Short mmCIF file of C-alpha atoms in Angstrom, two decimals:
data_model
loop_
_atom_site.label_atom_id
_atom_site.label_comp_id
_atom_site.label_asym_id
_atom_site.label_seq_id
_atom_site.Cartn_x
_atom_site.Cartn_y
_atom_site.Cartn_z
CA MET L 75 110.77 140.46 11.02
CA GLY L 76 107.25 139.17 11.71
CA ARG L 77 104.75 138.21 8.91
CA THR L 78 102.53 140.95 7.58
CA LYS L 79 98.75 140.69 7.75
CA LYS L 80 98.77 139.85 3.99
CA ASP L 81 101.01 137.01 4.64
CA LYS L 82 98.93 135.69 7.44
CA SER L 83 95.71 135.91 5.56
CA LEU L 84 97.22 134.07 2.59
CA ALA L 85 98.64 131.35 4.77
CA LYS L 86 95.37 130.78 6.66
CA SER L 87 93.29 130.65 3.43
CA LYS L 88 95.69 128.21 1.75
CA PHE L 89 95.35 126.11 4.79
CA TYR L 90 91.56 125.92 4.68
CA GLN L 91 91.59 125.61 0.88
CA ARG L 92 93.77 122.57 1.09
CA GLN L 93 91.01 120.94 3.29
CA TYR L 94 88.94 120.51 0.11
CA PRO L 95 91.33 119.16 -2.59
CA ASN L 96 88.48 118.38 -4.96
CA ILE L 97 87.29 121.97 -5.09
CA PRO L 98 89.42 124.25 -7.41
CA PRO L 99 90.66 127.18 -5.26
CA MET L 100 90.58 130.81 -6.48
CA SER L 101 92.60 133.76 -5.26
CA SER L 102 90.91 137.22 -4.65
CA THR L 103 93.46 138.57 -7.17
CA GLN L 104 92.12 136.01 -9.82
CA LEU L 105 88.60 137.02 -8.90
CA LEU L 106 89.17 140.64 -9.43
CA SER L 107 90.92 139.87 -12.81
CA LEU L 108 87.84 137.90 -13.90
CA GLN L 109 85.38 140.53 -12.72
CA GLN L 110 87.15 143.07 -15.00
CA LYS L 111 86.80 140.66 -17.96
CA GLN L 112 83.51 139.20 -17.37
CA ASN L 113 80.77 139.70 -19.88
CA GLU L 114 77.20 138.00 -20.77
CA GLU L 115 78.94 135.08 -22.41
CA ASN L 116 81.40 134.58 -19.36
CA PRO L 117 79.64 135.69 -16.09
CA ILE L 118 80.60 135.17 -12.64
CA ILE L 119 78.36 134.13 -9.92
CA ILE L 120 79.75 135.05 -6.50
CA ILE L 121 78.14 133.49 -3.46
CA ASP L 122 78.45 134.63 0.18
CA VAL L 123 78.03 131.56 2.44
CA ARG L 124 78.39 133.64 5.69
CA THR L 125 75.67 134.25 8.28
CA LYS L 126 73.22 137.05 8.05
CA ALA L 127 74.97 138.88 10.81
CA GLU L 128 78.36 138.95 8.81
CA ARG L 129 76.60 139.70 5.43
CA SER L 130 74.90 142.66 7.11
CA VAL L 131 78.21 144.44 7.67
CA SER L 132 79.51 144.08 4.18
CA MET L 133 79.77 141.72 1.12
CA ILE L 134 81.98 141.44 -1.89
CA PRO L 135 80.34 143.56 -4.73
CA GLY L 136 78.16 141.57 -6.91
CA SER L 137 77.79 138.75 -4.61
CA ILE L 138 74.47 137.07 -3.45
CA PRO L 139 73.72 134.97 -0.18
CA LEU L 140 73.81 131.17 -0.57
CA SER L 141 70.17 130.88 0.10
CA ASN L 142 69.34 133.11 -2.94
CA PHE L 143 71.38 130.72 -5.11
CA LYS L 144 69.68 127.65 -3.81
CA ARG L 145 66.33 129.16 -4.18
CA ARG L 146 67.13 129.95 -7.83
CA MET L 147 68.22 126.47 -8.43
CA THR L 148 65.24 124.64 -6.96
CA SER L 149 62.29 127.06 -7.47
CA SER L 150 61.04 125.92 -10.84
CA SER L 151 63.09 122.98 -11.76
CA SER L 152 62.21 119.17 -11.97
CA SER L 153 65.58 117.78 -12.66
CA ASP L 154 69.32 118.44 -12.38
CA ASP L 155 69.46 119.26 -16.05
CA ASP L 156 66.69 121.96 -15.59
CA GLU L 157 68.46 123.44 -12.64
CA VAL L 158 71.82 123.78 -14.41
CA SER L 159 70.09 125.10 -17.66
CA SER L 160 68.77 128.06 -15.56
CA LEU L 161 72.26 129.37 -15.27
CA PRO L 162 74.33 131.07 -17.95
CA PRO L 163 76.16 128.19 -19.77
CA ASN L 164 79.61 129.42 -19.20
CA ALA L 165 79.14 130.92 -15.64
CA ASP L 166 81.82 130.26 -13.15
CA ILE L 167 80.31 129.96 -9.61
CA VAL L 168 82.67 131.41 -6.70
CA LEU L 169 81.85 130.78 -3.07
CA TYR L 170 83.47 132.67 -0.35
CA CYS L 171 83.31 133.17 3.48
CA THR L 172 85.86 134.71 5.91
CA ILE L 173 88.93 132.74 5.03
CA GLY L 174 87.92 129.74 2.85
CA TYR L 175 86.76 127.02 5.33
CA ARG L 176 82.94 127.20 5.22
CA SER L 177 83.02 128.21 1.46
CA GLY L 178 84.88 125.07 0.71
CA MET L 179 82.42 122.99 2.74
CA GLU L 180 79.32 124.58 0.88
CA ALA L 181 81.25 124.20 -2.61
CA ARG L 182 81.56 120.45 -1.81
CA ARG L 183 77.95 120.25 -1.07
CA LEU L 184 76.93 122.13 -4.14
CA ASN L 185 78.95 119.65 -6.25
CA GLN L 186 76.89 116.95 -4.69
CA LEU L 187 73.52 118.61 -5.23
CA PHE L 188 74.21 119.76 -8.64
CA PRO L 189 76.95 117.28 -10.27
CA LEU L 190 76.55 118.89 -13.73
CA LEU L 191 78.28 122.11 -12.09
CA LYS L 192 81.27 120.14 -11.14
CA GLY L 193 84.49 121.96 -12.33
CA ARG L 194 82.63 125.28 -12.47
CA ILE L 195 82.56 125.85 -8.74
CA TYR L 196 85.49 127.49 -6.83
CA ASN L 197 86.50 128.05 -3.47
CA LEU L 198 87.69 131.77 -2.93
CA ASP L 199 90.44 132.58 -0.43
CA GLY L 200 87.95 134.74 1.46
CA ILE L 201 86.76 138.23 2.18
CA VAL L 202 89.86 138.89 4.36
CA SER L 203 92.26 138.07 1.45
CA TYR L 204 89.96 140.26 -0.85
CA THR L 205 90.74 143.32 1.14
CA HIS L 206 94.46 142.86 0.34
CA ALA L 207 93.80 141.98 -3.23
CA SER L 208 91.52 144.93 -3.86
CA SER L 209 93.93 147.42 -2.34
CA SER L 210 96.83 145.96 -4.35
CA SER L 211 94.75 146.30 -7.54
CA ALA L 212 94.02 149.86 -6.82
CA THR L 213 97.77 150.69 -6.25
CA THR L 214 98.45 149.06 -9.54
CA ASN L 215 95.80 151.11 -11.38
CA ILE L 216 97.14 154.28 -9.99
CA HIS L 217 100.75 153.47 -11.14
CA GLU L 218 99.45 152.63 -14.56
CA HIS L 219 97.85 156.04 -14.78
CA VAL L 220 100.99 157.76 -13.71
CA ASN L 221 102.99 155.86 -16.34
CA ASN L 222 100.53 156.69 -19.03
CA GLY L 223 100.71 160.33 -18.13
CA GLU L 224 97.08 160.26 -16.87
CA HIS L 225 98.08 161.38 -13.44
CA GLN L 226 100.07 164.64 -13.47
CA GLN L 227 101.43 166.18 -10.26
CA THR L 228 101.46 169.92 -9.95
CA THR L 229 103.92 172.10 -8.10
CA SER L 230 101.53 174.86 -6.95
CA MET L 231 100.24 174.90 -3.52
CA ASN L 232 96.94 175.90 -4.83
CA ASP L 233 96.56 173.18 -7.38
CA HIS L 234 95.67 169.44 -6.69
CA PRO L 235 96.92 166.37 -8.43
CA ALA L 236 94.34 164.42 -10.45
CA ALA L 237 92.20 162.32 -8.18
CA ALA L 238 93.53 158.84 -7.82
CA GLU L 239 91.18 156.01 -8.52
CA GLU L 240 89.39 154.83 -5.42
CA PRO L 241 90.36 151.41 -4.25
CA PRO L 242 87.64 148.75 -4.81
CA THR L 243 85.78 148.43 -1.55
CA LEU L 244 83.01 146.14 -0.02
CA ILE L 245 79.33 146.88 -0.22
CA ASN L 246 77.07 147.51 2.69
CA PRO L 247 73.99 145.44 1.41
CA LYS L 248 71.60 147.76 3.48
CA THR L 249 72.47 150.76 1.57
CA ASN L 250 74.18 149.41 -1.47
CA GLU L 251 76.97 151.78 -0.82
CA SER L 252 80.83 151.22 -0.45
CA THR L 253 82.23 150.52 2.96
CA ASN L 254 85.66 149.69 4.40
CA LEU L 255 84.24 147.91 7.31
CA VAL L 256 84.52 143.93 7.21
CA HIS L 257 83.32 141.15 9.81
CA THR L 258 86.16 138.71 10.41
CA PHE L 259 84.16 136.18 12.38
CA GLY L 260 86.67 136.23 15.12
CA PRO L 261 89.89 138.04 16.26
CA ASN L 262 91.95 135.05 15.00
CA TRP L 263 91.07 136.02 11.48
CA ASP L 264 91.46 139.77 11.88
CA CYS L 265 94.16 140.07 9.39
CA VAL L 266 92.78 142.40 6.79
CA ASN L 267 94.34 145.24 4.83
CA GLU L 268 95.25 148.26 6.91
CA SER L 269 92.88 150.47 4.98
CA PHE L 270 89.75 148.40 6.18
CA GLU L 271 88.15 148.35 9.69
CA THR L 272 87.02 145.23 11.27
CA THR L 273 84.38 143.93 13.71
CA HIS L 274 83.65 140.32 14.80
CA PHE L 275 81.50 138.26 17.10
CA SER L 276 81.77 138.77 20.76
CA LEU L 277 83.34 135.81 22.68
CA PRO L 278 80.03 134.06 23.85
CA THR L 279 78.50 134.56 20.39
CA LEU L 280 81.73 133.37 18.68
CA LEU L 281 81.76 130.14 20.70
CA LEU L 282 78.10 129.47 19.76
CA LYS L 283 78.89 130.30 15.91
CA MET L 284 81.97 128.02 16.04
CA GLY L 285 79.76 125.20 17.59
CA GLN L 286 77.28 125.60 14.76
CA VAL L 287 80.02 125.54 12.27
CA GLY L 288 81.22 122.27 13.87
CA LEU L 289 77.85 120.71 13.62
CA LEU L 290 77.34 121.89 10.09
CA SER L 291 80.64 120.35 9.21
CA THR L 292 79.70 117.07 10.77
CA LEU L 293 76.36 117.14 8.78
CA ARG L 294 78.06 117.95 5.53
CA THR L 295 80.64 115.17 6.02
CA GLY L 296 77.70 112.66 6.61
CA GLN L 297 76.04 113.93 3.55
CA CYS L 298 79.28 113.59 1.65
CA VAL L 299 79.56 109.95 2.74
CA VAL L 300 76.04 109.07 1.79
CA HIS L 301 76.38 110.74 -1.47
CA TYR L 302 79.35 108.86 -2.74
CA GLY L 303 78.13 105.68 -1.08
CA LYS L 304 75.07 105.84 -3.21
CA GLN L 305 77.18 106.62 -6.24
CA LYS L 306 79.24 103.36 -5.78
CA CYS L 307 76.07 101.35 -5.09
CA GLY L 308 75.58 100.87 -8.85
CA CYS L 309 71.88 100.26 -8.53
CA GLY L 310 70.71 103.66 -9.69
CA CYS L 311 68.97 104.52 -6.57
CA PHE L 312 70.49 107.95 -6.29
CA GLY L 313 68.59 109.15 -9.31
CA LYS L 314 65.26 107.27 -9.01
CA ASN L 315 63.29 109.27 -6.39
CA LYS L 316 63.28 112.81 -8.01
CA LYS L 317 60.50 114.13 -5.71
CA GLY L 318 62.63 112.85 -2.64
CA LYS L 319 65.71 114.55 -4.11
CA LYS L 320 63.73 117.79 -4.63
CA ARG L 321 62.19 117.73 -1.13
CA SER L 322 65.76 117.16 0.38
CA LYS L 323 67.04 120.32 -1.47
CA GLU L 324 64.07 122.47 -0.27
CA LEU L 325 64.66 121.38 3.28
CA GLU L 326 68.41 122.12 2.90
CA MET L 327 67.46 125.57 1.42
CA LYS L 328 65.45 126.28 4.65
CA GLU L 329 68.42 125.25 6.63
CA THR L 330 70.55 127.61 4.76
CA GLU L 331 68.13 130.52 5.11
CA SER L 332 68.06 130.00 9.04
CA MET L 333 71.77 130.71 9.31
#
């Protein structure tokens, strides 16, 4: 018997998450649990690192574009301490993309830009895995209602059973309404839950986007080498030029907004 779409999505996301061993992974099941428990003292900041075209189809509820987060962190701060203090002190920061590769890359970069956030930044298994987790969560909630006697089935043809709780869905950012449509980047990652519909880039656009991801990966790897090389230098040069660091972050924000 072949693997289910859920098995495929989990296998793919775990493969990509393992590419970033220094970034704590998070499953969509864990995220849903945290979302239910979050409050003002323990908020969650969910960041979508995908392109504008992908985000325009749907986003995980409560998430914001990466460019918005970077703008918040660089708009009025003069030091790393100021940047981090602008966030809730116990906030967990969860990055996601389609399946965990691009989000891991950007999570690693955020650790370099904002070292005081290290340990609070997580790489989600992706919006594809989220479709399976949200559907499973809805099924569990319905079963709990049945067991608690909250969902009573009737025998009359004219009666209707109590309405089952709607499964958590994605949000269309244009209308802020629920949607079951999700962008999977390419057909290779089209393994969403059966209750969702999918779209992806056409082949010419997909090849272009994959090339851009490859270039960005090369850039991020180079930035990683420079970052850790300066840390090992021991002369303190990494922290001396604050204006240079701030300018670098502003340029990076513009780069992110162009995606």
